Amino acid sequence: MDQQIPQQEPVATEQTILALTQHISAQQAEAVLSAAASQFNTQIQRRIYYPYYWVHFHYSVKTVLGKRDIEAYCFVDLINNLASTADRFESETISVPANNVLQSKMDEEAAYKTARTYLLHSSIHKMKALLLPKYEIVQKAFVYKPFWIARCTNANREQFHMLVDGVTGKYEALTLDGDS
Amino acid sequence: MLGLPSATAWVVIGFPVFWLVYTIIFLIVSRGWKKEAGDKEVEE
Amino acid sequence: MSPIVLIFLVLYYAIVVGIGFWAVRKGGAKNMEGYLLGGRQVGPLVTALTLQSTSMSGYMFLGAGSAGYTTGYWAIWYAAGDIGGGVVNLSIIGRRMRKVSKIMGSLTSIEYLENRYPHAATRLIAGILSVFFLYFYVLAQFIAGGKGMALVTGLPYWAALTIAVVIIMIYTFLGGYFAVAYTDFFQSLVMVIGVVWILTAALSAVGGWTEANAKLAEIDPTYLSIWGKDLQYQGQWGEVAGAVLIFSVGYMGWPHVVTRHLAMTNPQTARMAGLYSTLWNLLFVTSPYIVGILAILILPELDDPEMAIFSVAGKLLPGAVTGIVMAAIMAAIMSTADSILLQVGTIASRDIFYRFIKPDASDKHMVWVSRILILVMGAIGFVIALLQPPGVFDIVVFTTSVLGSAFLPSYVCAVWWKKANTPGAIASMVGGALTAFFWESIGLASATATHPMLAGLVISFILIIVVSLATQKSSPVKEHIIKTMDEAAKLGPIPKGMIASMDTNLTSESKGVSDSLNGDK
């Protein structure tokens, strides 16, 4: 996996995807990690796009206080089949090297089912009302979120990899074969 | 103290102090914990 | 109660409903998270107060007061554990447990147990135990709501209970106004001020704390003893340990419900939750116990010790204030009852019905199952609360003992001990629950001078260790679970500060990326 930064390679195939707008550049990602691990030399290795299925639900629930209209953005992680709600986000259509796009492990129907079940689960718990929300789908799409993969090495030749969220700059450790 | 038997006074004063110290130690140990905005546990 | 109390009670509800309407209006169509929890919009103080307000159930106002009133300073042991509950939870469950549950993708803690200890029996047992005991807790709220309503309105208990239960049911089915962060905040504020006011009024009525203790000693010096009235627990450290453990670690056995959220902005730091919780508990958790103790002097002839706090409020506070504070307390009780009923209903439908009886049930079907179950449980609860209401304190202590004994060892070992396997967990859940359940009734509590909570926990821990070790060969822990635990524990050379600031919300993405890249080669 330790290839050189792919942008410098001749690009084989391009893929057009809808991606969340990147807010964290490679330099910023590197800076975030360097600040947290100052003894390590941080190097951004590549950018990958992580697959989600996004459903924008508009739903309404009639409560004692009258009708409530709510927008809910549901994201399904297409590799682990996990749903979550999300904030509003910006997106753009871009062309990226196909080998930087992680492949989904689910089809659209399964993903939609996960999203809808999750919507029910979270609406009951958040609204605190045992009501089946009336919902309509405003929009749905496959979206990809940019992540940076960084390798951190130190003088003792120890190394680890980090995954940096290209939208928020938050990070989490990767567990790659060959790390110390 | 406070007209309480000493054992009672120890418990009444001691526990709050113990938990305060525990909390402060936890705060020091967990320095750098970031808010995990996604974590909302409904817990009654 | 005087008409002034009633007028202000009604006025208060009018204001709260008004805030609800205003929030709905102002809110319009909004993002679900922001609208309902308001967490990121309303700031950390409001969030902290709103979250903590879930602890303000009927227990605080009836149970704690009654414990103080009947046993004197012995009740402080329970408060002592309760103060630290929040921070203990936060610090022990910690990062690793969150990470494991995120990798496994569990939405409820029952799902989590089944993912970690894979077997249908795990889910069935955990589901049934949770439903059964949470239901007891709902019963406690019913009784608290009925008693409070009776006191405020002057209606007989049966009528007041009916009103309270009907209101709780309406909220559960139709959604009340409580899910709005602003009303919750307003409510918590009123209750905090109310409780502090009651405490201050009680202290000044008895001439200060020291003076009160002197007077208590005149009535019965053992009220002041840490061993309980008439020194009934003298030297019984097993009882003391149980009392402290109940609310400090017992809560961890409660089935949690998790919702995930993907933030699109940089989060602010809220590591202070532990501090907020400790400070809040110092003020709020101990007060009801102390008021209960002071009530011995203020209202020596009280028929029902559970009414200690309400009665002190009625006697010492101005009518208007009593009305407002009572209204807030009642609202909190009902809101707690409503959310636990919902939880019971969804566990029953999702974890038991959907999983074992009808796996192809539609969403609509499942909601209807929950509704019918809740209706049936509400009816049964109403009858029990009407005919033979048990003490709120006893119910809550009992429920927490059983849930804590059943689940705590399995939760803890799920993350920290790789050899913990399915038979071990099942033995521990069943054995722990049975021990805590029967300990008192078969007389072992007094024979061994040990609290059911302590006994249950010890038995439960022994069972998970012994049974897991004995069945390692026949039921080894599955490869992917060990891998998940390794992943959660694996840190390599990553600097400590960096580990602390990593974001477990990215755990599943990190796993997805790692798997893809490792597989690529």
mmCIF file of N, CA, C and O in Angstrom, chain B residues 2-5 7-8 11-12 15-16 19-20 22-23 26-28 30-44, chain C residues 33 37 54 73 77 80 84 88-89 91 98 102 210 213 224 226 254 256-257 259 261 268 270-271 275 278 282 339 500-501 504-505:
data_model
loop_
_atom_site.group_PDB
_atom_site.id
_atom_site.type_symbol
_atom_site.label_atom_id
_atom_site.label_comp_id
_atom_site.label_asym_id
_atom_site.label_seq_id
_atom_site.Cartn_x
_atom_site.Cartn_y
_atom_site.Cartn_z
ATOM 1 N N LEU B 2 -20.740 19.830 62.737
ATOM 2 C CA LEU B 2 -22.158 19.949 62.381
ATOM 3 C C LEU B 2 -23.064 19.200 63.355
ATOM 4 O O LEU B 2 -24.204 18.893 63.033
ATOM 5 N N GLY B 3 -22.512 18.901 64.513
ATOM 6 C CA GLY B 3 -23.313 18.158 65.473
ATOM 7 C C GLY B 3 -23.499 16.699 65.104
ATOM 8 O O GLY B 3 -24.384 16.025 65.613
ATOM 9 N N LEU B 4 -22.665 16.222 64.192
ATOM 10 C CA LEU B 4 -22.773 14.823 63.763
ATOM 11 C C LEU B 4 -21.705 13.984 64.432
ATOM 12 O O LEU B 4 -20.627 14.492 64.750
ATOM 13 N N PRO B 5 -21.975 12.698 64.643
ATOM 14 C CA PRO B 5 -20.911 11.804 65.107
ATOM 15 C C PRO B 5 -19.780 11.831 64.080
ATOM 16 O O PRO B 5 -20.044 12.053 62.891
ATOM 17 N N ALA B 7 -17.989 9.631 62.549
ATOM 18 C CA ALA B 7 -18.059 8.725 61.390
ATOM 19 C C ALA B 7 -19.011 9.288 60.341
ATOM 20 O O ALA B 7 -18.713 9.313 59.142
ATOM 21 N N THR B 8 -20.163 9.783 60.810
ATOM 22 C CA THR B 8 -21.141 10.337 59.880
ATOM 23 C C THR B 8 -20.574 11.559 59.176
ATOM 24 O O THR B 8 -20.699 11.707 57.947
ATOM 25 N N VAL B 11 -18.290 10.628 56.411
ATOM 26 C CA VAL B 11 -18.963 10.158 55.193
ATOM 27 C C VAL B 11 -19.594 11.330 54.446
ATOM 28 O O VAL B 11 -19.448 11.475 53.229
ATOM 29 N N VAL B 12 -20.275 12.209 55.207
ATOM 30 C CA VAL B 12 -20.979 13.326 54.576
ATOM 31 C C VAL B 12 -19.997 14.256 53.855
ATOM 32 O O VAL B 12 -20.266 14.736 52.760
ATOM 33 N N PHE B 15 -17.215 11.772 51.030
ATOM 34 C CA PHE B 15 -17.616 11.293 49.711
ATOM 35 C C PHE B 15 -17.618 12.383 48.644
ATOM 36 O O PHE B 15 -17.029 12.196 47.577
ATOM 37 N N PRO B 16 -18.233 13.523 48.919
ATOM 38 C CA PRO B 16 -18.157 14.591 47.915
ATOM 39 C C PRO B 16 -16.712 14.943 47.567
ATOM 40 O O PRO B 16 -16.372 15.100 46.387
ATOM 41 N N TRP B 19 -15.221 12.252 45.325
ATOM 42 C CA TRP B 19 -15.689 12.303 43.934
ATOM 43 C C TRP B 19 -15.127 13.516 43.193
ATOM 44 O O TRP B 19 -14.846 13.443 42.000
ATOM 45 N N LEU B 20 -14.967 14.615 43.924
ATOM 46 C CA LEU B 20 -14.362 15.789 43.281
ATOM 47 C C LEU B 20 -12.941 15.460 42.840
ATOM 48 O O LEU B 20 -12.539 15.753 41.713
ATOM 49 N N TYR B 22 -11.707 12.503 42.311
ATOM 50 C CA TYR B 22 -11.814 11.516 41.224
ATOM 51 C C TYR B 22 -12.055 12.215 39.887
ATOM 52 O O TYR B 22 -11.416 11.924 38.891
ATOM 53 N N THR B 23 -12.992 13.184 39.928
ATOM 54 C CA THR B 23 -13.323 13.897 38.691
ATOM 55 C C THR B 23 -12.135 14.686 38.171
ATOM 56 O O THR B 23 -11.844 14.687 36.970
ATOM 57 N N PHE B 26 -9.720 12.398 36.683
ATOM 58 C CA PHE B 26 -10.233 11.961 35.378
ATOM 59 C C PHE B 26 -10.018 13.042 34.322
ATOM 60 O O PHE B 26 -9.601 12.757 33.192
ATOM 61 N N LEU B 27 -10.267 14.279 34.707
ATOM 62 C CA LEU B 27 -10.086 15.382 33.758
ATOM 63 C C LEU B 27 -8.636 15.475 33.308
ATOM 64 O O LEU B 27 -8.338 15.710 32.145
ATOM 65 N N ILE B 28 -7.729 15.257 34.269
ATOM 66 C CA ILE B 28 -6.310 15.340 33.917
ATOM 67 C C ILE B 28 -5.919 14.170 33.015
ATOM 68 O O ILE B 28 -5.285 14.346 31.978
ATOM 69 N N SER B 30 -7.776 12.397 31.101
ATOM 70 C CA SER B 30 -8.446 12.369 29.802
ATOM 71 C C SER B 30 -8.158 13.626 28.989
ATOM 72 O O SER B 30 -8.882 13.927 28.057
ATOM 73 N N ARG B 31 -7.141 14.368 29.375
ATOM 74 C CA ARG B 31 -6.786 15.576 28.626
ATOM 75 C C ARG B 31 -6.778 15.293 27.134
ATOM 76 O O ARG B 31 -6.199 14.322 26.687
ATOM 77 N N GLY B 32 -7.418 16.160 26.402
ATOM 78 C CA GLY B 32 -7.358 15.969 24.959
ATOM 79 C C GLY B 32 -8.499 15.155 24.394
ATOM 80 O O GLY B 32 -8.630 15.025 23.195
ATOM 81 N N TRP B 33 -9.349 14.596 25.255
ATOM 82 C CA TRP B 33 -10.553 13.942 24.746
ATOM 83 C C TRP B 33 -11.349 14.972 23.988
ATOM 84 O O TRP B 33 -11.617 16.054 24.475
ATOM 85 N N LYS B 34 -11.747 14.607 22.811
ATOM 86 C CA LYS B 34 -12.577 15.533 22.052
ATOM 87 C C LYS B 34 -14.024 15.117 22.214
ATOM 88 O O LYS B 34 -14.332 13.968 22.436
ATOM 89 N N LYS B 35 -14.872 16.092 22.052
ATOM 90 C CA LYS B 35 -16.290 15.763 22.076
ATOM 91 C C LYS B 35 -16.594 14.835 20.920
ATOM 92 O O LYS B 35 -16.175 15.075 19.802
ATOM 93 N N GLU B 36 -17.306 13.786 21.219
ATOM 94 C CA GLU B 36 -17.721 12.922 20.147
ATOM 95 C C GLU B 36 -19.164 13.246 19.857
ATOM 96 O O GLU B 36 -20.081 12.775 20.484
ATOM 97 N N ALA B 37 -19.301 14.135 18.891
ATOM 98 C CA ALA B 37 -20.601 14.748 18.671
ATOM 99 C C ALA B 37 -21.674 13.716 18.362
ATOM 100 O O ALA B 37 -22.845 13.939 18.573
ATOM 101 N N GLY B 38 -21.267 12.593 17.857
ATOM 102 C CA GLY B 38 -22.268 11.615 17.473
ATOM 103 C C GLY B 38 -22.795 10.790 18.628
ATOM 104 O O GLY B 38 -23.761 10.077 18.479
ATOM 105 N N ASP B 39 -22.151 10.883 19.742
ATOM 106 C CA ASP B 39 -22.537 10.018 20.837
ATOM 107 C C ASP B 39 -23.620 10.617 21.679
ATOM 108 O O ASP B 39 -23.365 11.459 22.511
ATOM 109 N N LYS B 40 -24.807 10.166 21.452
ATOM 110 C CA LYS B 40 -25.837 10.605 22.378
ATOM 111 C C LYS B 40 -26.490 9.356 22.865
ATOM 112 O O LYS B 40 -27.140 8.659 22.113
ATOM 113 N N GLU B 41 -26.304 9.082 24.109
ATOM 114 C CA GLU B 41 -26.910 7.883 24.630
ATOM 115 C C GLU B 41 -28.121 8.263 25.432
ATOM 116 O O GLU B 41 -28.061 9.121 26.285
ATOM 117 N N VAL B 42 -29.214 7.643 25.112
ATOM 118 C CA VAL B 42 -30.415 7.909 25.871
ATOM 119 C C VAL B 42 -30.336 7.034 27.097
ATOM 120 O O VAL B 42 -30.226 5.829 27.001
ATOM 121 N N GLU B 43 -30.366 7.655 28.189
ATOM 122 C CA GLU B 43 -30.109 6.896 29.413
ATOM 123 C C GLU B 43 -30.952 7.472 30.529
ATOM 124 O O GLU B 43 -30.756 8.610 30.928
ATOM 125 N N GLU B 44 -31.895 6.721 30.961
ATOM 126 C CA GLU B 44 -32.755 7.269 32.016
ATOM 127 C C GLU B 44 -32.520 6.540 33.322
ATOM 128 O O GLU B 44 -32.265 5.369 33.307
ATOM 129 N N GLU C 33 -31.576 16.614 14.372
ATOM 130 C CA GLU C 33 -30.702 16.676 15.542
ATOM 131 C C GLU C 33 -30.841 18.017 16.257
ATOM 132 O O GLU C 33 -31.058 18.081 17.450
ATOM 133 N N LEU C 37 -32.596 17.912 19.915
ATOM 134 C CA LEU C 37 -31.683 17.918 21.050
ATOM 135 C C LEU C 37 -31.096 19.293 21.280
ATOM 136 O O LEU C 37 -30.722 19.637 22.379
ATOM 137 N N THR C 54 -32.475 13.943 33.197
ATOM 138 C CA THR C 54 -33.105 12.634 33.104
ATOM 139 C C THR C 54 -33.006 11.887 34.429
ATOM 140 O O THR C 54 -33.752 10.957 34.674
ATOM 141 N N TYR C 73 -29.364 9.324 58.619
ATOM 142 C CA TYR C 73 -28.139 9.516 57.840
ATOM 143 C C TYR C 73 -27.646 8.260 57.102
ATOM 144 O O TYR C 73 -26.757 8.335 56.276
ATOM 145 N N TRP C 77 -25.391 6.959 52.355
ATOM 146 C CA TRP C 77 -24.583 5.983 51.593
ATOM 147 C C TRP C 77 -25.071 5.891 50.147
ATOM 148 O O TRP C 77 -24.285 5.724 49.220
ATOM 149 N N ALA C 80 -24.030 8.924 48.388
ATOM 150 C CA ALA C 80 -22.587 8.926 48.187
ATOM 151 C C ALA C 80 -22.204 8.238 46.882
ATOM 152 O O ALA C 80 -21.311 8.686 46.169
ATOM 153 N N GLY C 84 -21.107 10.153 42.289
ATOM 154 C CA GLY C 84 -20.045 9.812 41.346
ATOM 155 C C GLY C 84 -20.518 9.020 40.132
ATOM 156 O O GLY C 84 -19.728 8.731 39.246
ATOM 157 N N VAL C 88 -18.085 8.122 36.890
ATOM 158 C CA VAL C 88 -17.612 6.741 36.856
ATOM 159 C C VAL C 88 -17.978 6.100 35.522
ATOM 160 O O VAL C 88 -17.162 5.467 34.848
ATOM 161 N N ASN C 89 -19.211 6.329 35.134
ATOM 162 C CA ASN C 89 -19.693 5.823 33.868
ATOM 163 C C ASN C 89 -18.810 6.291 32.721
ATOM 164 O O ASN C 89 -18.326 5.511 31.901
ATOM 165 N N SER C 91 -15.804 7.556 32.831
ATOM 166 C CA SER C 91 -14.389 7.212 32.869
ATOM 167 C C SER C 91 -14.163 5.720 32.686
ATOM 168 O O SER C 91 -13.142 5.311 32.153
ATOM 169 N N ARG C 98 -16.619 2.177 23.721
ATOM 170 C CA ARG C 98 -17.299 2.848 22.617
ATOM 171 C C ARG C 98 -16.804 2.315 21.291
ATOM 172 O O ARG C 98 -17.551 2.095 20.359
ATOM 173 N N LYS C 102 -18.827 0.490 18.403
ATOM 174 C CA LYS C 102 -18.954 1.114 17.080
ATOM 175 C C LYS C 102 -18.511 0.193 15.963
ATOM 176 O O LYS C 102 -19.125 0.156 14.900
ATOM 177 N N THR C 210 -26.518 22.296 62.046
ATOM 178 C CA THR C 210 -25.998 21.824 63.328
ATOM 179 C C THR C 210 -27.118 21.703 64.352
ATOM 180 O O THR C 210 -27.250 20.692 65.063
ATOM 181 N N ASN C 213 -29.287 18.720 63.667
ATOM 182 C CA ASN C 213 -28.682 17.468 64.106
ATOM 183 C C ASN C 213 -28.817 17.281 65.614
ATOM 184 O O ASN C 213 -29.067 16.170 66.094
ATOM 185 N N LEU C 224 -28.572 9.914 63.589
ATOM 186 C CA LEU C 224 -27.336 10.556 63.130
ATOM 187 C C LEU C 224 -26.266 9.535 62.769
ATOM 188 O O LEU C 224 -25.251 9.870 62.180
ATOM 189 N N ILE C 226 -24.197 6.547 61.078
ATOM 190 C CA ILE C 226 -24.011 6.104 59.707
ATOM 191 C C ILE C 226 -24.439 4.645 59.558
ATOM 192 O O ILE C 226 -24.481 4.097 58.466
ATOM 193 N N TRP C 254 -27.847 -0.548 32.932
ATOM 194 C CA TRP C 254 -29.069 -0.174 32.234
ATOM 195 C C TRP C 254 -28.902 -0.312 30.745
ATOM 196 O O TRP C 254 -27.877 0.052 30.198
ATOM 197 N N HIS C 256 -28.804 0.713 27.231
ATOM 198 C CA HIS C 256 -28.703 2.028 26.591
ATOM 199 C C HIS C 256 -29.188 1.943 25.158
ATOM 200 O O HIS C 256 -29.171 0.903 24.537
ATOM 201 N N VAL C 257 -29.563 3.059 24.652
ATOM 202 C CA VAL C 257 -29.913 3.151 23.250
ATOM 203 C C VAL C 257 -28.992 4.191 22.628
ATOM 204 O O VAL C 257 -28.796 5.257 23.182
ATOM 205 N N THR C 259 -27.796 6.438 19.298
ATOM 206 C CA THR C 259 -28.029 6.886 17.933
ATOM 207 C C THR C 259 -26.716 7.480 17.436
ATOM 208 O O THR C 259 -25.985 8.088 18.199
ATOM 209 N N HIS C 261 -24.433 9.859 14.847
ATOM 210 C CA HIS C 261 -24.568 11.091 14.094
ATOM 211 C C HIS C 261 -23.238 11.447 13.456
ATOM 212 O O HIS C 261 -22.194 11.335 14.063
ATOM 213 N N GLN C 268 -16.857 20.997 19.084
ATOM 214 C CA GLN C 268 -16.195 21.679 20.199
ATOM 215 C C GLN C 268 -15.858 20.656 21.271
ATOM 216 O O GLN C 268 -16.402 19.567 21.293
ATOM 217 N N ALA C 270 -16.019 18.929 24.662
ATOM 218 C CA ALA C 270 -16.943 18.857 25.792
ATOM 219 C C ALA C 270 -16.503 17.785 26.751
ATOM 220 O O ALA C 270 -17.260 16.938 27.169
ATOM 221 N N ARG C 271 -15.244 17.831 27.081
ATOM 222 C CA ARG C 271 -14.691 16.858 28.008
ATOM 223 C C ARG C 271 -15.164 17.160 29.424
ATOM 224 O O ARG C 271 -15.002 16.385 30.337
ATOM 225 N N LEU C 275 -17.179 16.763 34.828
ATOM 226 C CA LEU C 275 -17.135 17.771 35.884
ATOM 227 C C LEU C 275 -18.535 18.327 36.140
ATOM 228 O O LEU C 275 -18.981 18.433 37.278
ATOM 229 N N THR C 278 -20.533 15.826 38.101
ATOM 230 C CA THR C 278 -20.206 15.727 39.526
ATOM 231 C C THR C 278 -20.732 16.941 40.296
ATOM 232 O O THR C 278 -21.340 16.803 41.359
ATOM 233 N N LEU C 282 -23.529 16.855 43.195
ATOM 234 C CA LEU C 282 -23.225 17.310 44.552
ATOM 235 C C LEU C 282 -24.375 18.148 45.073
ATOM 236 O O LEU C 282 -24.816 18.016 46.209
ATOM 237 N N SER C 339 -40.406 8.117 28.555
ATOM 238 C CA SER C 339 -39.285 7.623 27.754
ATOM 239 C C SER C 339 -38.906 6.196 28.124
ATOM 240 O O SER C 339 -38.451 5.444 27.263
ATOM 241 N N ALA C 500 -5.818 10.079 22.655
ATOM 242 C CA ALA C 500 -6.924 10.685 23.382
ATOM 243 C C ALA C 500 -7.779 11.543 22.465
ATOM 244 O O ALA C 500 -8.974 11.691 22.677
ATOM 245 N N SER C 501 -7.150 12.121 21.434
ATOM 246 C CA SER C 501 -7.935 13.037 20.612
ATOM 247 C C SER C 501 -8.486 12.386 19.346
ATOM 248 O O SER C 501 -9.112 13.047 18.540
ATOM 249 N N THR C 504 -13.702 8.398 17.743
ATOM 250 C CA THR C 504 -14.257 7.053 17.544
ATOM 251 C C THR C 504 -15.438 7.041 16.579
ATOM 252 O O THR C 504 -15.874 5.988 16.154
ATOM 253 N N ASN C 505 -15.945 8.228 16.238
ATOM 254 C CA ASN C 505 -17.004 8.233 15.222
ATOM 255 C C ASN C 505 -16.490 7.780 13.869
ATOM 256 O O ASN C 505 -17.255 7.433 12.988
#
